[in-house]
mmCIF file with all atom_site columns, C-alpha atoms in Angstrom:
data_model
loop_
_atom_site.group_PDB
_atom_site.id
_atom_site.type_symbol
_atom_site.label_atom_id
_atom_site.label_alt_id
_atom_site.label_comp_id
_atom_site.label_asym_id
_atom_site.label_entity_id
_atom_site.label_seq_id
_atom_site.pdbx_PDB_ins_code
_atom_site.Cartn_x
_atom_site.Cartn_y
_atom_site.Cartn_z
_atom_site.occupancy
_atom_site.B_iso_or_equiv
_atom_site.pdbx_formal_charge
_atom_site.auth_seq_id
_atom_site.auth_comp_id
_atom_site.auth_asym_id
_atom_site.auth_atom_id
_atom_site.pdbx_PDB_model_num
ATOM 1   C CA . UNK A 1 1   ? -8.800  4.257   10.959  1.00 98.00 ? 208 UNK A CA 1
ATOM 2   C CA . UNK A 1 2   ? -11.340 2.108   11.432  1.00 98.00 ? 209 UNK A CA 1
ATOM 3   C CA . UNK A 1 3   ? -12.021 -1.422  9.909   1.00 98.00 ? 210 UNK A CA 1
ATOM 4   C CA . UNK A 1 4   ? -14.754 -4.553  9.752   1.00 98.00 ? 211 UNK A CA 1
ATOM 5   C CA . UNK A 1 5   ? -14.004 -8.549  8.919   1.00 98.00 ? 212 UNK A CA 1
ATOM 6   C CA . UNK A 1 6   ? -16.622 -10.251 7.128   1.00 98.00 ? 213 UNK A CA 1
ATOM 7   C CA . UNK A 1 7   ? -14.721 -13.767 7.368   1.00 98.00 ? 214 UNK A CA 1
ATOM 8   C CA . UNK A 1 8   ? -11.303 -13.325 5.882   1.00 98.00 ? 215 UNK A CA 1
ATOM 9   C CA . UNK A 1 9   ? -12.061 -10.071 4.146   1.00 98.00 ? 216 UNK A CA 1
ATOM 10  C CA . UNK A 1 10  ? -11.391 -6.631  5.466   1.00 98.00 ? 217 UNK A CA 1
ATOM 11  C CA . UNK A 1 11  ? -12.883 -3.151  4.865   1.00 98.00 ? 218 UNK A CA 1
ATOM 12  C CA . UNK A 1 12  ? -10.955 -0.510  6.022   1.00 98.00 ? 219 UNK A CA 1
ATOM 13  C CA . UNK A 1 13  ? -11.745 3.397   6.039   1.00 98.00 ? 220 UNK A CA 1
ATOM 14  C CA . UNK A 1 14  ? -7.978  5.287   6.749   1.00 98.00 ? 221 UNK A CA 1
ATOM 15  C CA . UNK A 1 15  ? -9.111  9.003   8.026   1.00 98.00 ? 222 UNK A CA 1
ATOM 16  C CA . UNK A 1 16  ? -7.613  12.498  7.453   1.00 98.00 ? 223 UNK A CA 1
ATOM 17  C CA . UNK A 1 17  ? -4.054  12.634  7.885   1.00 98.00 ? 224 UNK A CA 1
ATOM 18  C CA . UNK A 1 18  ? -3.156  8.965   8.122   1.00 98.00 ? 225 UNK A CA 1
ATOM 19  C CA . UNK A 1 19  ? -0.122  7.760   6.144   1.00 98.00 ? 226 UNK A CA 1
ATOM 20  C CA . UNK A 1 20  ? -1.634  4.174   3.664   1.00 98.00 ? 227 UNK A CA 1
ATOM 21  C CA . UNK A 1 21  ? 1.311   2.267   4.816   1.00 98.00 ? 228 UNK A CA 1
ATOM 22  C CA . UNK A 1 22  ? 1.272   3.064   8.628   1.00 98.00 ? 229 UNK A CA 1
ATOM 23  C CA . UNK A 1 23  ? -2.067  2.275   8.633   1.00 98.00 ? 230 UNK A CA 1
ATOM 24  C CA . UNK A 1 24  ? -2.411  -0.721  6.997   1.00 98.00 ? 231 UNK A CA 1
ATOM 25  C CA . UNK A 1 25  ? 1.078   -2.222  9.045   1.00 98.00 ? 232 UNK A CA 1
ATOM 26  C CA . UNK A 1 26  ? -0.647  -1.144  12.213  1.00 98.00 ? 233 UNK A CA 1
ATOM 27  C CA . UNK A 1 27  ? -3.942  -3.194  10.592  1.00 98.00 ? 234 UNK A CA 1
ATOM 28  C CA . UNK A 1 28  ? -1.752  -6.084  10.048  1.00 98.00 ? 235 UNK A CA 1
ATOM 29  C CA . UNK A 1 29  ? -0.294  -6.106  14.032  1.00 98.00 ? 236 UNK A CA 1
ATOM 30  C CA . UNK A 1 30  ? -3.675  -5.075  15.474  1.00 98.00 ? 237 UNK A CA 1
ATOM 31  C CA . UNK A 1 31  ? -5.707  -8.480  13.533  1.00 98.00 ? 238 UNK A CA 1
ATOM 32  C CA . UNK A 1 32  ? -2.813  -10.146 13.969  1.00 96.00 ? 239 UNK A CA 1
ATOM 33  C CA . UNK A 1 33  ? -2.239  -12.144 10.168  1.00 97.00 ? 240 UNK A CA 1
ATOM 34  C CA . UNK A 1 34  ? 1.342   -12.345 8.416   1.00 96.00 ? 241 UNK A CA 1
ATOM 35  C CA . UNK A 1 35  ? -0.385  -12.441 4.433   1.00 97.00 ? 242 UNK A CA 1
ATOM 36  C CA . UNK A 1 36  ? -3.201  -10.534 3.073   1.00 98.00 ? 243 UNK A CA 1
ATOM 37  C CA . UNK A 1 37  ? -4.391  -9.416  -0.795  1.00 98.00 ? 244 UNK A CA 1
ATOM 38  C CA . UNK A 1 38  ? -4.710  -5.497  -1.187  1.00 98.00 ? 245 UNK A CA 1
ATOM 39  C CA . UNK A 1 39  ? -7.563  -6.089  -3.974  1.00 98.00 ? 246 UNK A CA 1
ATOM 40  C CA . UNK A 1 40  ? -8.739  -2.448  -3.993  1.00 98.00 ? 247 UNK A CA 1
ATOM 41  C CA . UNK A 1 41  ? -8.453  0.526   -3.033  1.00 98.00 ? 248 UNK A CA 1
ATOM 42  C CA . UNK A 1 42  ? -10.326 4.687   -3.854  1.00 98.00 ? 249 UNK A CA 1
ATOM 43  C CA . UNK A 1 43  ? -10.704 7.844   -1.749  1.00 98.00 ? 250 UNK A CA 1
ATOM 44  C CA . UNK A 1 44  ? -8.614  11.303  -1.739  1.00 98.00 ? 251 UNK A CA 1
ATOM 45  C CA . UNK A 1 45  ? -5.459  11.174  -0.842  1.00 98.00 ? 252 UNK A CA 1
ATOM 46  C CA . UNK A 1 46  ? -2.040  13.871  -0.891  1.00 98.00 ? 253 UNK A CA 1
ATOM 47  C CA . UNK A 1 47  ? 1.373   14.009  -0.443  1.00 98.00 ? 254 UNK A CA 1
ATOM 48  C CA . UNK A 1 48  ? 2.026   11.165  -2.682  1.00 98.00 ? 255 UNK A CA 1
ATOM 49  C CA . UNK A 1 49  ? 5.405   10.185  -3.079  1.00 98.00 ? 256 UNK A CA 1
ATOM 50  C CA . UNK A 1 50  ? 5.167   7.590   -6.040  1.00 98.00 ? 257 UNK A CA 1
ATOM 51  C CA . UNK A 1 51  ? 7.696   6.065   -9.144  1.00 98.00 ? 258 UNK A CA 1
ATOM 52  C CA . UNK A 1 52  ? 8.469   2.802   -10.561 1.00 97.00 ? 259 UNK A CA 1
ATOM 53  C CA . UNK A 1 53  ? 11.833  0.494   -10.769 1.00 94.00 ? 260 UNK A CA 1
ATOM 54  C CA . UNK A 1 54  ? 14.257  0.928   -13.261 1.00 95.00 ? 261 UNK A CA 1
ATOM 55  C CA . UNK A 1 55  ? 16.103  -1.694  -15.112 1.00 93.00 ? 262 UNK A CA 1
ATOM 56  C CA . UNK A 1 56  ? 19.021  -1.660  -12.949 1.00 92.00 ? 263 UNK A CA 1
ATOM 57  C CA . UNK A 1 57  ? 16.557  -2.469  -9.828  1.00 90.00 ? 264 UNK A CA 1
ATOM 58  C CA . UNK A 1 58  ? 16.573  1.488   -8.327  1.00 93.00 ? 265 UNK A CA 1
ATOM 59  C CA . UNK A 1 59  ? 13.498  3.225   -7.873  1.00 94.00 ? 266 UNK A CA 1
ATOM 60  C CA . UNK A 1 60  ? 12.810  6.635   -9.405  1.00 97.00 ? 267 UNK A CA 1
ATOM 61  C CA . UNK A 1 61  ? 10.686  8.345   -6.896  1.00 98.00 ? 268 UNK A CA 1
ATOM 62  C CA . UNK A 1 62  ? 8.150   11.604  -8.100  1.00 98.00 ? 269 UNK A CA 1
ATOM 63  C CA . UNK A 1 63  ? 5.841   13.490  -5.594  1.00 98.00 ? 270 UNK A CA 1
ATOM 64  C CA . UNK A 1 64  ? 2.124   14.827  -6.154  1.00 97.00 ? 271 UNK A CA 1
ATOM 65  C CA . UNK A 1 65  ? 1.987   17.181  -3.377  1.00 95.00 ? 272 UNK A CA 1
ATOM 66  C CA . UNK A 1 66  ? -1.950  18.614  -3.970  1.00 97.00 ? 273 UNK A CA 1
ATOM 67  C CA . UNK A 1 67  ? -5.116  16.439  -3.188  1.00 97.00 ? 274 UNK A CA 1
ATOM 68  C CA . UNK A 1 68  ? -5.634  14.069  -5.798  1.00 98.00 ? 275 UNK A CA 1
ATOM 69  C CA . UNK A 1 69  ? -8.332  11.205  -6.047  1.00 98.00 ? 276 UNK A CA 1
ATOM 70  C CA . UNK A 1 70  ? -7.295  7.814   -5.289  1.00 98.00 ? 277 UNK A CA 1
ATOM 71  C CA . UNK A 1 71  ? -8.599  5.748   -8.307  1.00 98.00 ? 278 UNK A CA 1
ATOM 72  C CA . UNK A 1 72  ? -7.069  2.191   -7.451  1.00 98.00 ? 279 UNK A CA 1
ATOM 73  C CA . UNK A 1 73  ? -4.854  0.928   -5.331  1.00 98.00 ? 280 UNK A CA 1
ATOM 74  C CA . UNK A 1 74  ? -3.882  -2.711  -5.093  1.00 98.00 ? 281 UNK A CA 1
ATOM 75  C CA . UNK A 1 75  ? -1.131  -5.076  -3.407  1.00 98.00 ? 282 UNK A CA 1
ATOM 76  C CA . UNK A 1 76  ? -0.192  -6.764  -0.683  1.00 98.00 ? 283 UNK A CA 1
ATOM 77  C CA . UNK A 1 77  ? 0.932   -7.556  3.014   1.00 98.00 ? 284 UNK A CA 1
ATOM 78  C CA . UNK A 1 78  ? 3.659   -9.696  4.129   1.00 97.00 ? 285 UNK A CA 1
ATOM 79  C CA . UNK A 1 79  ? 6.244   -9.529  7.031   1.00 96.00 ? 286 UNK A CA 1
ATOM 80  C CA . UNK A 1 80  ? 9.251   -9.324  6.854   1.00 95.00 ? 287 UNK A CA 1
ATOM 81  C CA . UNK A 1 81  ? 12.541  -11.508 8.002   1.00 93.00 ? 288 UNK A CA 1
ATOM 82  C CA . UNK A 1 82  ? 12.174  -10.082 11.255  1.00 95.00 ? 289 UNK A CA 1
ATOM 83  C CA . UNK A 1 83  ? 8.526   -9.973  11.710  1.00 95.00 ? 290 UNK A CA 1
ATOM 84  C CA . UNK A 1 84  ? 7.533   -6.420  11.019  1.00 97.00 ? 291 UNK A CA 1
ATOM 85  C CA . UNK A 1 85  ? 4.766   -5.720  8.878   1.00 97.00 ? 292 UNK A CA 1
ATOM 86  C CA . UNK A 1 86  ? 5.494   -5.282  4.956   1.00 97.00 ? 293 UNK A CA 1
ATOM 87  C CA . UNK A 1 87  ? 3.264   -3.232  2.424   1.00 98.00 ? 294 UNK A CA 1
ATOM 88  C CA . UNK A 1 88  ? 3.854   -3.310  -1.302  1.00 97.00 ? 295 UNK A CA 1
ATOM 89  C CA . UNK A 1 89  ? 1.112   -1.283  -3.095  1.00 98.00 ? 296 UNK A CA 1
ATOM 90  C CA . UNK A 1 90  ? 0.637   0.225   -6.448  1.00 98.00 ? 297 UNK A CA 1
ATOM 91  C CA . UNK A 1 91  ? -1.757  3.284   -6.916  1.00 98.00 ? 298 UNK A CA 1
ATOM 92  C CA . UNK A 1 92  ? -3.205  5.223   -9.741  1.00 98.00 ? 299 UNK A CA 1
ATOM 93  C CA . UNK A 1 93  ? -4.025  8.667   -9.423  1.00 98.00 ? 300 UNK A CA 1
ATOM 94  C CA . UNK A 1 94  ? -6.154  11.296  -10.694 1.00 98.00 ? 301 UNK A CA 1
ATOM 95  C CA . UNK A 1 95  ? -5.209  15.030  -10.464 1.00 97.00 ? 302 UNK A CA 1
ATOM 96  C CA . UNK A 1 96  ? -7.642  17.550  -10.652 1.00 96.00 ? 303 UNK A CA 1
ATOM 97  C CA . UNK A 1 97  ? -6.967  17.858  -14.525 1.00 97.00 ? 304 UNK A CA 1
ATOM 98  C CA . UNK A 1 98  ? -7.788  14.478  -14.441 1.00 97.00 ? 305 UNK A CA 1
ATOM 99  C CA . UNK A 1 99  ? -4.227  13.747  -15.771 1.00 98.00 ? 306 UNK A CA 1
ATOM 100 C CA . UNK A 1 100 ? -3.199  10.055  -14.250 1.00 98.00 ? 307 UNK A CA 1
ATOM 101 C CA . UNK A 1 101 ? -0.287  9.240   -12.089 1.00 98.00 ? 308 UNK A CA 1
ATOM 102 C CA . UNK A 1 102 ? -0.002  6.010   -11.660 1.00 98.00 ? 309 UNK A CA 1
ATOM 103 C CA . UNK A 1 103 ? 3.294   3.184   -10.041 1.00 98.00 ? 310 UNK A CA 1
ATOM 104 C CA . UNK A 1 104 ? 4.499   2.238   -6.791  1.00 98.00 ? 311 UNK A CA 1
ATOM 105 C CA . UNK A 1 105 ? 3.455   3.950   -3.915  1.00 98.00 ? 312 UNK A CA 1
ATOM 106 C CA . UNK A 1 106 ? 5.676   4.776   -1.342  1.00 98.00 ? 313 UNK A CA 1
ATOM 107 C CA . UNK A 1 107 ? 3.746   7.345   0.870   1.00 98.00 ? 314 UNK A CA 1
ATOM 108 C CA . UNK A 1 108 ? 0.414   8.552   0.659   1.00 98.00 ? 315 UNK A CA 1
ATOM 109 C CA . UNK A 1 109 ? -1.504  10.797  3.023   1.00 98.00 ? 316 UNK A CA 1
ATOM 110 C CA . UNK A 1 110 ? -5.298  10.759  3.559   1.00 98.00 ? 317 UNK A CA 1
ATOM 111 C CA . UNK A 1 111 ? -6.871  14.216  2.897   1.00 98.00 ? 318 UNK A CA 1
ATOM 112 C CA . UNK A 1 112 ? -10.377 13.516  2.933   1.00 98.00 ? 319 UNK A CA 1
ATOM 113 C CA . UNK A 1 113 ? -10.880 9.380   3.237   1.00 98.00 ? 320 UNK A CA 1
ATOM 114 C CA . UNK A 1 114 ? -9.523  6.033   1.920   1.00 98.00 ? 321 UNK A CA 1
ATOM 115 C CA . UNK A 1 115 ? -11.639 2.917   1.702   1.00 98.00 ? 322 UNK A CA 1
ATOM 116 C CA . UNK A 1 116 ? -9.314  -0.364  1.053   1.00 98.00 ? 323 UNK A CA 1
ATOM 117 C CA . UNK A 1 117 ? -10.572 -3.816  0.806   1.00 98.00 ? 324 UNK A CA 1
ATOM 118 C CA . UNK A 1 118 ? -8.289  -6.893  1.639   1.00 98.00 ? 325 UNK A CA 1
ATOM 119 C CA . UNK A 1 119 ? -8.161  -10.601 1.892   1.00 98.00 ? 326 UNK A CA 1
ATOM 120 C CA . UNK A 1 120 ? -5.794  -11.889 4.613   1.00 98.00 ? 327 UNK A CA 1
ATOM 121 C CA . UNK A 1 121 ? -4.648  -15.569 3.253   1.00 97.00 ? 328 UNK A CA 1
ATOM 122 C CA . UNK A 1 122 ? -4.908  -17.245 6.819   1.00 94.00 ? 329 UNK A CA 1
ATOM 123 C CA . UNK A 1 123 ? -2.636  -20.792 4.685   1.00 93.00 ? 330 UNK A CA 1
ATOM 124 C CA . UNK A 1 124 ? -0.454  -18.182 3.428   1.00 91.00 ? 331 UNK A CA 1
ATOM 125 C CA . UNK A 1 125 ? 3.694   -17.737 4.547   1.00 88.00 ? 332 UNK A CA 1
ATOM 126 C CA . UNK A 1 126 ? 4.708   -14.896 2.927   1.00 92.00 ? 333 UNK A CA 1
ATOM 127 C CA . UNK A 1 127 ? 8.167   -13.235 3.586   1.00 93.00 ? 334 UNK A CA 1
ATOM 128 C CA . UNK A 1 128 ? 9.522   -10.055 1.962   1.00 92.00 ? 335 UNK A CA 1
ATOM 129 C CA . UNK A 1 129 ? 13.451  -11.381 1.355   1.00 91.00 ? 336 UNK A CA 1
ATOM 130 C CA . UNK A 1 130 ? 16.022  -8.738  0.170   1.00 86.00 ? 337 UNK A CA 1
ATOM 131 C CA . UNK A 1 131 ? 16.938  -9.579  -3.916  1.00 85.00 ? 338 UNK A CA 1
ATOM 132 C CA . UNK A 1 132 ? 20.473  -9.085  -4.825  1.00 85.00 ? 339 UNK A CA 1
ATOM 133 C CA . UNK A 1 133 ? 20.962  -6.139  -6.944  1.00 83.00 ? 340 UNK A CA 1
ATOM 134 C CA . UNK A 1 134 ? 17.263  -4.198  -6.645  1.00 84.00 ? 341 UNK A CA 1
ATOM 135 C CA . UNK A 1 135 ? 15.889  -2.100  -3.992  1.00 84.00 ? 342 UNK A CA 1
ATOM 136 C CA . UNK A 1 136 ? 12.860  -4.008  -3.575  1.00 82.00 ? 343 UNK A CA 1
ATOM 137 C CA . UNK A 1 137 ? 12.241  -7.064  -1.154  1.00 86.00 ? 344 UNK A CA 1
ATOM 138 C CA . UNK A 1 138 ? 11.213  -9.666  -3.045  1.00 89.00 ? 345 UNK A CA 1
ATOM 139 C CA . UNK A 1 139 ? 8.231   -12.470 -1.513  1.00 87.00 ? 346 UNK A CA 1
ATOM 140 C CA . UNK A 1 140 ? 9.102   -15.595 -0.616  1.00 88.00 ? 347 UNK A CA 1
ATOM 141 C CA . UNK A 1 141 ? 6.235   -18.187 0.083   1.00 87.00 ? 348 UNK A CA 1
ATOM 142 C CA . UNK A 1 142 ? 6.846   -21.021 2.645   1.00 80.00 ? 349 UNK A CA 1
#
């Protein structure tokens, strides 16, 4: 991975092999912010292990195993109650039908490069709380 600020905006380029979420946590530690703005996000990615909330608050998970390009990706970075890094990202996904796959990311591997833009919000408090009765953490802004 490597990365350049322009003021509060990062581009980042996440290499062969490098897991989205590890990368961008480690990106949050190494800069050092607690809030940032995932506005965008392409490249080639695999091992994608994506799905999208129910109504009773669990997450159906579905895999795309084979390269696929990374058409958008957007989100954001918060910490968590304990200070760790927190990345909630959506993703759409084109196979190479071009049929889409598209919802909440939870993993995604690099296979050939990922470019992702973000805005750390420097005024921003953002805390990923758990929510009764989902899986997900929901923010909480101080």
């Amino acid at each position: 991975m490597e990365w350049t600020r322009s003021g509060e905006d990062l581009l980042v380029r996440i290499d062969p092999s490098e897991e989205i979420h590890a990368s961008l946590q480690k990106l949050a530690d190494e800069v050092g912010f607690d809030a940032a703005a995932i506005t965008s996000g392409i490249g080639r990615t695999r091992n994608n292990e994506y799905g999208y909330m129910n109504n009773d608050g669990i997450y159906i998970k579905r895999n795309l195993v084979n390269p696929s390009e990374l058409v958008s990706l957007s989100g954001n970075i918060a910490r968590t109650q304990d200070g760790k890094a927190f990345t909630h990202i959506h993703c759409c996904w084109s196979d190479d039908d071009n049929n889409v796959h598209a919802g909440h990311m939870f993993s995604s591997t690099v296979a050939v490069v990922a470019e992702i833009h973000l805005r750390i919000m420097s005024q921003a408090i953002m805390t990923r709380c758990p929510l009764a009765n989902v899986q997900l953490l929901g923010l909480q802004f101080s």
